[in-house]
């Protein structure tokens, strides 16, 4: 593997990770259909967090969120930030082709391919891969989980759910931790109308009902509540091979400080992880 070769030569970055042969800010790893950025921890066969940028962003900008990236690297997780696609008919930057009926890249196929490429190039653990994303990336996470729940080990969206009309059914089961800001006014908890009424963001709690049904949770009411600093948790009892947890924090439209530890602690507490 390239990663092991670099480690043997001592070509290790000054920070918490191993210097990859591609995937840095200026030299994304290219595959058919797109590209991605990646940083690797000082570990053999590390688990991986794939994190999808928001509307108009890119993977290089995601990797500049050092609080998130260094937090994950420090816990032994590789971090990947794929680049979104240019939606057909739009010139307003990169995003994700998640909305039903849109034409463009097959994002599920692309994201499976970037993980397979990272497994081959860098030796990440294909059996422990979380898919996360912020805003438009969070919407993409939900739609991919709905269509292909087996594609990733767990789903950890931030500030993104479904759009209306929301799916009438999804495949499952899934393991999901959804994080959202209490004062988010870009993707409000209740949703909002965009484009003169052409698009309507869905209600986050209505989306959680979809996931409770998919996971065959025992009740609508949470099975437990907890608080960890600013993070307020509510979780549902859904069986050993599935999980659903919702976390609110007091901020707005952002990836909150401490998110890296939040998702790793949750993931490593799941059976079989």
PDB file of N, CA and C in Angstrom, residues 82-171:
ATOM      1  N   UNK A  82     -14.866  14.256  -0.240  1.00  0.00           N
ATOM      2  CA  UNK A  82     -15.059  14.229  -1.687  1.00  0.00           C
ATOM      3  C   UNK A  82     -15.526  15.588  -2.205  1.00  0.00           C
ATOM      4  N   UNK A  83     -15.327  15.808  -3.493  1.00  0.00           N
ATOM      5  CA  UNK A  83     -15.836  17.011  -4.151  1.00  0.00           C
ATOM      6  C   UNK A  83     -17.184  16.720  -4.776  1.00  0.00           C
ATOM      7  N   UNK A  84     -18.136  17.610  -4.531  1.00  0.00           N
ATOM      8  CA  UNK A  84     -19.450  17.470  -5.126  1.00  0.00           C
ATOM      9  C   UNK A  84     -19.404  17.675  -6.628  1.00  0.00           C
ATOM     10  N   UNK A  85     -20.554  17.701  -7.241  1.00  0.00           N
ATOM     11  CA  UNK A  85     -20.665  17.823  -8.691  1.00  0.00           C
ATOM     12  C   UNK A  85     -21.375  19.121  -9.056  1.00  0.00           C
ATOM     13  N   UNK A  86     -21.187  19.536 -10.300  1.00  0.00           N
ATOM     14  CA  UNK A  86     -21.891  20.696 -10.832  1.00  0.00           C
ATOM     15  C   UNK A  86     -23.241  20.221 -11.348  1.00  0.00           C
ATOM     16  N   UNK A  87     -24.306  20.664 -10.703  1.00  0.00           N
ATOM     17  CA  UNK A  87     -25.621  20.204 -11.119  1.00  0.00           C
ATOM     18  C   UNK A  87     -25.956  20.713 -12.506  1.00  0.00           C
ATOM     19  N   UNK A  88     -26.566  19.868 -13.303  1.00  0.00           N
ATOM     20  CA  UNK A  88     -26.948  20.242 -14.659  1.00  0.00           C
ATOM     21  C   UNK A  88     -27.882  21.454 -14.617  1.00  0.00           C
ATOM     22  N   UNK A  89     -27.549  22.484 -15.399  1.00  0.00           N
ATOM     23  CA  UNK A  89     -28.358  23.695 -15.454  1.00  0.00           C
ATOM     24  C   UNK A  89     -28.023  24.721 -14.409  1.00  0.00           C
ATOM     25  N   UNK A  90     -27.000  24.461 -13.587  1.00  0.00           N
ATOM     26  CA  UNK A  90     -26.602  25.404 -12.544  1.00  0.00           C
ATOM     27  C   UNK A  90     -25.128  25.726 -12.674  1.00  0.00           C
ATOM     28  N   UNK A  91     -24.773  26.972 -12.398  1.00  0.00           N
ATOM     29  CA  UNK A  91     -23.365  27.373 -12.389  1.00  0.00           C
ATOM     30  C   UNK A  91     -22.994  28.030 -11.071  1.00  0.00           C
ATOM     31  N   UNK A  92     -23.641  27.592 -10.003  1.00  0.00           N
ATOM     32  CA  UNK A  92     -23.473  28.225  -8.692  1.00  0.00           C
ATOM     33  C   UNK A  92     -22.607  27.407  -7.752  1.00  0.00           C
ATOM     34  N   UNK A  93     -21.695  26.645  -8.285  1.00  0.00           N
ATOM     35  CA  UNK A  93     -20.769  25.913  -7.447  1.00  0.00           C
ATOM     36  C   UNK A  93     -21.154  24.459  -7.276  1.00  0.00           C
ATOM     37  N   UNK A  94     -20.296  23.737  -6.568  1.00  0.00           N
ATOM     38  CA  UNK A  94     -20.499  22.309  -6.385  1.00  0.00           C
ATOM     39  C   UNK A  94     -21.545  22.027  -5.317  1.00  0.00           C
ATOM     40  N   UNK A  95     -22.291  20.961  -5.525  1.00  0.00           N
ATOM     41  CA  UNK A  95     -23.215  20.487  -4.507  1.00  0.00           C
ATOM     42  C   UNK A  95     -23.399  18.995  -4.712  1.00  0.00           C
ATOM     43  N   UNK A  96     -24.535  18.460  -4.285  1.00  0.00           N
ATOM     44  CA  UNK A  96     -24.787  17.022  -4.343  1.00  0.00           C
ATOM     45  C   UNK A  96     -26.121  16.771  -5.019  1.00  0.00           C
ATOM     46  N   UNK A  97     -26.165  15.777  -5.862  1.00  0.00           N
ATOM     47  CA  UNK A  97     -27.332  15.475  -6.678  1.00  0.00           C
ATOM     48  C   UNK A  97     -28.280  14.564  -5.898  1.00  0.00           C
ATOM     49  N   UNK A  98     -28.931  15.148  -4.878  1.00  0.00           N
ATOM     50  CA  UNK A  98     -29.748  14.330  -3.988  1.00  0.00           C
ATOM     51  C   UNK A  98     -31.244  14.455  -4.253  1.00  0.00           C
ATOM     52  N   UNK A  99     -31.690  15.558  -4.832  1.00  0.00           N
ATOM     53  CA  UNK A  99     -33.118  15.831  -4.911  1.00  0.00           C
ATOM     54  C   UNK A  99     -33.784  14.926  -5.945  1.00  0.00           C
ATOM     55  N   UNK A 100     -34.877  14.249  -5.589  1.00  0.00           N
ATOM     56  CA  UNK A 100     -35.536  13.340  -6.534  1.00  0.00           C
ATOM     57  C   UNK A 100     -35.897  14.039  -7.838  1.00  0.00           C
ATOM     58  N   UNK A 101     -35.524  13.426  -8.948  1.00  0.00           N
ATOM     59  CA  UNK A 101     -35.830  13.983 -10.252  1.00  0.00           C
ATOM     60  C   UNK A 101     -34.725  14.803 -10.864  1.00  0.00           C
ATOM     61  N   UNK A 102     -33.737  15.220 -10.082  1.00  0.00           N
ATOM     62  CA  UNK A 102     -32.599  15.951 -10.651  1.00  0.00           C
ATOM     63  C   UNK A 102     -31.770  15.008 -11.514  1.00  0.00           C
ATOM     64  N   UNK A 103     -31.211  15.567 -12.575  1.00  0.00           N
ATOM     65  CA  UNK A 103     -30.298  14.812 -13.415  1.00  0.00           C
ATOM     66  C   UNK A 103     -28.870  15.153 -13.027  1.00  0.00           C
ATOM     67  N   UNK A 104     -27.991  14.205 -13.202  1.00  0.00           N
ATOM     68  CA  UNK A 104     -26.590  14.452 -12.875  1.00  0.00           C
ATOM     69  C   UNK A 104     -25.902  13.190 -12.404  1.00  0.00           C
ATOM     70  N   UNK A 105     -24.820  13.374 -11.697  1.00  0.00           N
ATOM     71  CA  UNK A 105     -23.984  12.259 -11.268  1.00  0.00           C
ATOM     72  C   UNK A 105     -24.736  11.315 -10.330  1.00  0.00           C
ATOM     73  N   UNK A 106     -24.460  10.050 -10.478  1.00  0.00           N
ATOM     74  CA  UNK A 106     -24.964   9.040  -9.542  1.00  0.00           C
ATOM     75  C   UNK A 106     -24.107   9.141  -8.290  1.00  0.00           C
ATOM     76  N   UNK A 107     -24.599   9.885  -7.299  1.00  0.00           N
ATOM     77  CA  UNK A 107     -23.777  10.164  -6.120  1.00  0.00           C
ATOM     78  C   UNK A 107     -23.542   8.912  -5.276  1.00  0.00           C
ATOM     79  N   UNK A 108     -24.526   8.031  -5.198  1.00  0.00           N
ATOM     80  CA  UNK A 108     -24.313   6.797  -4.434  1.00  0.00           C
ATOM     81  C   UNK A 108     -23.188   5.984  -5.058  1.00  0.00           C
ATOM     82  N   UNK A 109     -23.216   5.831  -6.365  1.00  0.00           N
ATOM     83  CA  UNK A 109     -22.145   5.103  -7.042  1.00  0.00           C
ATOM     84  C   UNK A 109     -20.802   5.780  -6.880  1.00  0.00           C
ATOM     85  N   UNK A 110     -20.791   7.111  -6.994  1.00  0.00           N
ATOM     86  CA  UNK A 110     -19.540   7.859  -6.837  1.00  0.00           C
ATOM     87  C   UNK A 110     -18.976   7.690  -5.429  1.00  0.00           C
ATOM     88  N   UNK A 111     -19.797   7.819  -4.411  1.00  0.00           N
ATOM     89  CA  UNK A 111     -19.298   7.739  -3.042  1.00  0.00           C
ATOM     90  C   UNK A 111     -18.842   6.327  -2.689  1.00  0.00           C
ATOM     91  N   UNK A 112     -19.509   5.323  -3.219  1.00  0.00           N
ATOM     92  CA  UNK A 112     -18.999   3.961  -3.047  1.00  0.00           C
ATOM     93  C   UNK A 112     -17.628   3.823  -3.711  1.00  0.00           C
ATOM     94  N   UNK A 113     -17.459   4.464  -4.863  1.00  0.00           N
ATOM     95  CA  UNK A 113     -16.207   4.348  -5.604  1.00  0.00           C
ATOM     96  C   UNK A 113     -15.051   5.049  -4.895  1.00  0.00           C
ATOM     97  N   UNK A 114     -15.310   6.200  -4.280  1.00  0.00           N
ATOM     98  CA  UNK A 114     -14.206   6.883  -3.602  1.00  0.00           C
ATOM     99  C   UNK A 114     -13.737   6.079  -2.386  1.00  0.00           C
ATOM    100  N   UNK A 115     -14.684   5.427  -1.710  1.00  0.00           N
ATOM    101  CA  UNK A 115     -14.290   4.583  -0.577  1.00  0.00           C
ATOM    102  C   UNK A 115     -13.474   3.384  -1.074  1.00  0.00           C
ATOM    103  N   UNK A 116     -13.930   2.744  -2.140  1.00  0.00           N
ATOM    104  CA  UNK A 116     -13.183   1.606  -2.690  1.00  0.00           C
ATOM    105  C   UNK A 116     -11.778   2.035  -3.116  1.00  0.00           C
ATOM    106  N   UNK A 117     -11.653   3.224  -3.682  1.00  0.00           N
ATOM    107  CA  UNK A 117     -10.346   3.728  -4.088  1.00  0.00           C
ATOM    108  C   UNK A 117      -9.446   3.951  -2.872  1.00  0.00           C
ATOM    109  N   UNK A 118     -10.005   4.503  -1.801  1.00  0.00           N
ATOM    110  CA  UNK A 118      -9.218   4.737  -0.592  1.00  0.00           C
ATOM    111  C   UNK A 118      -8.816   3.432   0.080  1.00  0.00           C
ATOM    112  N   UNK A 119      -9.662   2.424  -0.022  1.00  0.00           N
ATOM    113  CA  UNK A 119      -9.291   1.101   0.497  1.00  0.00           C
ATOM    114  C   UNK A 119      -8.079   0.572  -0.257  1.00  0.00           C
ATOM    115  N   UNK A 120      -8.086   0.693  -1.579  1.00  0.00           N
ATOM    116  CA  UNK A 120      -6.983   0.199  -2.408  1.00  0.00           C
ATOM    117  C   UNK A 120      -5.714   1.029  -2.225  1.00  0.00           C
ATOM    118  N   UNK A 121      -5.845   2.338  -2.213  1.00  0.00           N
ATOM    119  CA  UNK A 121      -4.660   3.211  -2.147  1.00  0.00           C
ATOM    120  C   UNK A 121      -4.060   3.297  -0.759  1.00  0.00           C
ATOM    121  N   UNK A 122      -4.924   3.376   0.260  1.00  0.00           N
ATOM    122  CA  UNK A 122      -4.450   3.750   1.592  1.00  0.00           C
ATOM    123  C   UNK A 122      -4.750   2.735   2.680  1.00  0.00           C
ATOM    124  N   UNK A 123      -5.446   1.667   2.358  1.00  0.00           N
ATOM    125  CA  UNK A 123      -5.675   0.617   3.339  1.00  0.00           C
ATOM    126  C   UNK A 123      -6.644   0.969   4.431  1.00  0.00           C
ATOM    127  N   UNK A 124      -7.624   1.857   4.175  1.00  0.00           N
ATOM    128  CA  UNK A 124      -8.631   2.136   5.198  1.00  0.00           C
ATOM    129  C   UNK A 124      -9.524   0.918   5.369  1.00  0.00           C
ATOM    130  N   UNK A 125     -10.200   0.869   6.486  1.00  0.00           N
ATOM    131  CA  UNK A 125     -11.036  -0.277   6.835  1.00  0.00           C
ATOM    132  C   UNK A 125     -12.405  -0.142   6.180  1.00  0.00           C
ATOM    133  N   UNK A 126     -12.662  -0.910   5.139  1.00  0.00           N
ATOM    134  CA  UNK A 126     -13.927  -0.798   4.413  1.00  0.00           C
ATOM    135  C   UNK A 126     -15.114  -1.258   5.240  1.00  0.00           C
ATOM    136  N   UNK A 127     -14.876  -1.937   6.332  1.00  0.00           N
ATOM    137  CA  UNK A 127     -15.965  -2.386   7.191  1.00  0.00           C
ATOM    138  C   UNK A 127     -16.347  -1.395   8.261  1.00  0.00           C
ATOM    139  N   UNK A 128     -15.625  -0.269   8.362  1.00  0.00           N
ATOM    140  CA  UNK A 128     -15.934   0.769   9.362  1.00  0.00           C
ATOM    141  C   UNK A 128     -15.835   2.133   8.686  1.00  0.00           C
ATOM    142  N   UNK A 129     -16.896   2.502   7.990  1.00  0.00           N
ATOM    143  CA  UNK A 129     -16.921   3.773   7.257  1.00  0.00           C
ATOM    144  C   UNK A 129     -18.204   4.516   7.607  1.00  0.00           C
ATOM    145  N   UNK A 130     -18.064   5.693   8.204  1.00  0.00           N
ATOM    146  CA  UNK A 130     -19.199   6.562   8.474  1.00  0.00           C
ATOM    147  C   UNK A 130     -19.329   7.578   7.361  1.00  0.00           C
ATOM    148  N   UNK A 131     -20.557   7.870   6.955  1.00  0.00           N
ATOM    149  CA  UNK A 131     -20.838   8.928   5.991  1.00  0.00           C
ATOM    150  C   UNK A 131     -21.496  10.090   6.719  1.00  0.00           C
ATOM    151  N   UNK A 132     -20.800  11.227   6.708  1.00  0.00           N
ATOM    152  CA  UNK A 132     -21.335  12.443   7.295  1.00  0.00           C
ATOM    153  C   UNK A 132     -21.396  13.550   6.264  1.00  0.00           C
ATOM    154  N   UNK A 133     -22.010  14.640   6.620  1.00  0.00           N
ATOM    155  CA  UNK A 133     -22.082  15.768   5.711  1.00  0.00           C
ATOM    156  C   UNK A 133     -22.787  16.924   6.371  1.00  0.00           C
ATOM    157  N   UNK A 134     -22.519  18.118   5.862  1.00  0.00           N
ATOM    158  CA  UNK A 134     -23.075  19.344   6.428  1.00  0.00           C
ATOM    159  C   UNK A 134     -24.013  20.011   5.436  1.00  0.00           C
ATOM    160  N   UNK A 135     -25.193  20.420   5.894  1.00  0.00           N
ATOM    161  CA  UNK A 135     -26.139  21.187   5.095  1.00  0.00           C
ATOM    162  C   UNK A 135     -26.536  20.390   3.847  1.00  0.00           C
ATOM    163  N   UNK A 136     -26.209  20.859   2.630  1.00  0.00           N
ATOM    164  CA  UNK A 136     -26.523  20.067   1.436  1.00  0.00           C
ATOM    165  C   UNK A 136     -25.895  18.687   1.527  1.00  0.00           C
ATOM    166  N   UNK A 137     -24.697  18.608   2.113  1.00  0.00           N
ATOM    167  CA  UNK A 137     -24.079  17.308   2.339  1.00  0.00           C
ATOM    168  C   UNK A 137     -24.866  16.454   3.304  1.00  0.00           C
ATOM    169  N   UNK A 138     -25.493  17.088   4.304  1.00  0.00           N
ATOM    170  CA  UNK A 138     -26.352  16.360   5.229  1.00  0.00           C
ATOM    171  C   UNK A 138     -27.618  15.847   4.561  1.00  0.00           C
ATOM    172  N   UNK A 139     -28.186  16.635   3.648  1.00  0.00           N
ATOM    173  CA  UNK A 139     -29.321  16.146   2.865  1.00  0.00           C
ATOM    174  C   UNK A 139     -28.910  14.928   2.041  1.00  0.00           C
ATOM    175  N   UNK A 140     -27.717  15.016   1.414  1.00  0.00           N
ATOM    176  CA  UNK A 140     -27.233  13.890   0.617  1.00  0.00           C
ATOM    177  C   UNK A 140     -27.097  12.638   1.469  1.00  0.00           C
ATOM    178  N   UNK A 141     -26.606  12.783   2.685  1.00  0.00           N
ATOM    179  CA  UNK A 141     -26.455  11.640   3.587  1.00  0.00           C
ATOM    180  C   UNK A 141     -27.799  10.961   3.819  1.00  0.00           C
ATOM    181  N   UNK A 142     -28.845  11.759   4.081  1.00  0.00           N
ATOM    182  CA  UNK A 142     -30.156  11.180   4.353  1.00  0.00           C
ATOM    183  C   UNK A 142     -30.721  10.459   3.137  1.00  0.00           C
ATOM    184  N   UNK A 143     -30.621  11.075   1.964  1.00  0.00           N
ATOM    185  CA  UNK A 143     -31.176  10.433   0.775  1.00  0.00           C
ATOM    186  C   UNK A 143     -30.405   9.166   0.406  1.00  0.00           C
ATOM    187  N   UNK A 144     -29.087   9.175   0.581  1.00  0.00           N
ATOM    188  CA  UNK A 144     -28.315   7.962   0.300  1.00  0.00           C
ATOM    189  C   UNK A 144     -28.675   6.868   1.296  1.00  0.00           C
ATOM    190  N   UNK A 145     -28.794   7.226   2.584  1.00  0.00           N
ATOM    191  CA  UNK A 145     -29.173   6.232   3.590  1.00  0.00           C
ATOM    192  C   UNK A 145     -30.540   5.640   3.287  1.00  0.00           C
ATOM    193  N   UNK A 146     -31.433   6.454   2.770  1.00  0.00           N
ATOM    194  CA  UNK A 146     -32.781   5.994   2.429  1.00  0.00           C
ATOM    195  C   UNK A 146     -32.741   4.980   1.291  1.00  0.00           C
ATOM    196  N   UNK A 147     -31.901   5.256   0.284  1.00  0.00           N
ATOM    197  CA  UNK A 147     -31.872   4.407  -0.908  1.00  0.00           C
ATOM    198  C   UNK A 147     -30.959   3.204  -0.766  1.00  0.00           C
ATOM    199  N   UNK A 148     -29.826   3.392  -0.073  1.00  0.00           N
ATOM    200  CA  UNK A 148     -28.805   2.332  -0.015  1.00  0.00           C
ATOM    201  C   UNK A 148     -28.212   2.253   1.389  1.00  0.00           C
ATOM    202  N   UNK A 149     -29.003   1.852   2.382  1.00  0.00           N
ATOM    203  CA  UNK A 149     -28.535   1.879   3.773  1.00  0.00           C
ATOM    204  C   UNK A 149     -27.327   0.999   4.033  1.00  0.00           C
ATOM    205  N   UNK A 150     -27.130  -0.027   3.197  1.00  0.00           N
ATOM    206  CA  UNK A 150     -26.014  -0.942   3.406  1.00  0.00           C
ATOM    207  C   UNK A 150     -24.694  -0.381   2.896  1.00  0.00           C
ATOM    208  N   UNK A 151     -24.716   0.774   2.233  1.00  0.00           N
ATOM    209  CA  UNK A 151     -23.504   1.308   1.589  1.00  0.00           C
ATOM    210  C   UNK A 151     -22.451   1.740   2.607  1.00  0.00           C
ATOM    211  N   UNK A 152     -22.885   2.189   3.802  1.00  0.00           N
ATOM    212  CA  UNK A 152     -21.950   2.675   4.817  1.00  0.00           C
ATOM    213  C   UNK A 152     -22.306   2.063   6.172  1.00  0.00           C
ATOM    214  N   UNK A 153     -21.326   2.067   7.061  1.00  0.00           N
ATOM    215  CA  UNK A 153     -21.526   1.460   8.378  1.00  0.00           C
ATOM    216  C   UNK A 153     -22.482   2.262   9.241  1.00  0.00           C
ATOM    217  N   UNK A 154     -22.448   3.589   9.081  1.00  0.00           N
ATOM    218  CA  UNK A 154     -23.295   4.462   9.880  1.00  0.00           C
ATOM    219  C   UNK A 154     -23.380   5.814   9.186  1.00  0.00           C
ATOM    220  N   UNK A 155     -24.396   6.596   9.578  1.00  0.00           N
ATOM    221  CA  UNK A 155     -24.674   7.885   8.936  1.00  0.00           C
ATOM    222  C   UNK A 155     -24.720   8.979   9.999  1.00  0.00           C
ATOM    223  N   UNK A 156     -23.987  10.076   9.752  1.00  0.00           N
ATOM    224  CA  UNK A 156     -23.857  11.116  10.771  1.00  0.00           C
ATOM    225  C   UNK A 156     -24.044  12.509  10.136  1.00  0.00           C
ATOM    226  N   UNK A 157     -25.263  12.823   9.674  1.00  0.00           N
ATOM    227  CA  UNK A 157     -25.506  14.131   9.052  1.00  0.00           C
ATOM    228  C   UNK A 157     -25.527  15.265  10.065  1.00  0.00           C
ATOM    229  N   UNK A 158     -25.151  16.451   9.593  1.00  0.00           N
ATOM    230  CA  UNK A 158     -25.227  17.680  10.382  1.00  0.00           C
ATOM    231  C   UNK A 158     -26.066  18.685   9.592  1.00  0.00           C
ATOM    232  N   UNK A 159     -27.144  19.158  10.193  1.00  0.00           N
ATOM    233  CA  UNK A 159     -27.950  20.241   9.603  1.00  0.00           C
ATOM    234  C   UNK A 159     -28.489  19.894   8.225  1.00  0.00           C
ATOM    235  N   UNK A 160     -29.019  18.706   8.059  1.00  0.00           N
ATOM    236  CA  UNK A 160     -29.629  18.318   6.791  1.00  0.00           C
ATOM    237  C   UNK A 160     -30.501  17.093   6.958  1.00  0.00           C
ATOM    238  N   UNK A 161     -31.691  17.118   6.352  1.00  0.00           N
ATOM    239  CA  UNK A 161     -32.605  15.985   6.447  1.00  0.00           C
ATOM    240  C   UNK A 161     -33.174  15.620   5.093  1.00  0.00           C
ATOM    241  N   UNK A 162     -34.480  15.754   4.936  1.00  0.00           N
ATOM    242  CA  UNK A 162     -35.166  15.520   3.667  1.00  0.00           C
ATOM    243  C   UNK A 162     -35.815  16.817   3.200  1.00  0.00           C
ATOM    244  N   UNK A 163     -36.221  16.832   1.916  1.00  0.00           N
ATOM    245  CA  UNK A 163     -37.027  17.916   1.356  1.00  0.00           C
ATOM    246  C   UNK A 163     -38.450  17.404   1.160  1.00  0.00           C
ATOM    247  N   UNK A 164     -39.393  18.331   1.067  1.00  0.00           N
ATOM    248  CA  UNK A 164     -40.782  17.962   0.791  1.00  0.00           C
ATOM    249  C   UNK A 164     -41.005  17.890  -0.720  1.00  0.00           C
ATOM    250  N   UNK A 165     -41.812  16.925  -1.198  1.00  0.00           N
ATOM    251  CA  UNK A 165     -42.442  15.879  -0.387  1.00  0.00           C
ATOM    252  C   UNK A 165     -41.408  14.875   0.112  1.00  0.00           C
ATOM    253  N   UNK A 166     -41.483  14.578   1.397  1.00  0.00           N
ATOM    254  CA  UNK A 166     -40.524  13.658   1.979  1.00  0.00           C
ATOM    255  C   UNK A 166     -40.791  12.239   1.484  1.00  0.00           C
ATOM    256  N   UNK A 167     -39.780  11.370   1.534  1.00  0.00           N
ATOM    257  CA  UNK A 167     -39.982   9.996   1.044  1.00  0.00           C
ATOM    258  C   UNK A 167     -41.148   9.318   1.753  1.00  0.00           C
ATOM    259  N   UNK A 168     -41.898   8.534   1.004  1.00  0.00           N
ATOM    260  CA  UNK A 168     -42.987   7.772   1.618  1.00  0.00           C
ATOM    261  C   UNK A 168     -42.467   6.513   2.294  1.00  0.00           C
ATOM    262  N   UNK A 169     -41.298   6.050   1.866  1.00  0.00           N
ATOM    263  CA  UNK A 169     -40.670   4.905   2.509  1.00  0.00           C
ATOM    264  C   UNK A 169     -39.182   4.917   2.197  1.00  0.00           C
ATOM    265  N   UNK A 170     -38.413   4.310   3.059  1.00  0.00           N
ATOM    266  CA  UNK A 170     -36.975   4.166   2.867  1.00  0.00           C
ATOM    267  C   UNK A 170     -36.592   2.724   3.143  1.00  0.00           C
ATOM    268  N   UNK A 171     -35.445   2.329   2.607  1.00  0.00           N
ATOM    269  CA  UNK A 171     -34.894   1.028   2.940  1.00  0.00           C
ATOM    270  C   UNK A 171     -34.212   1.101   4.299  1.00  0.00           C
TER     271      UNK A 171
END
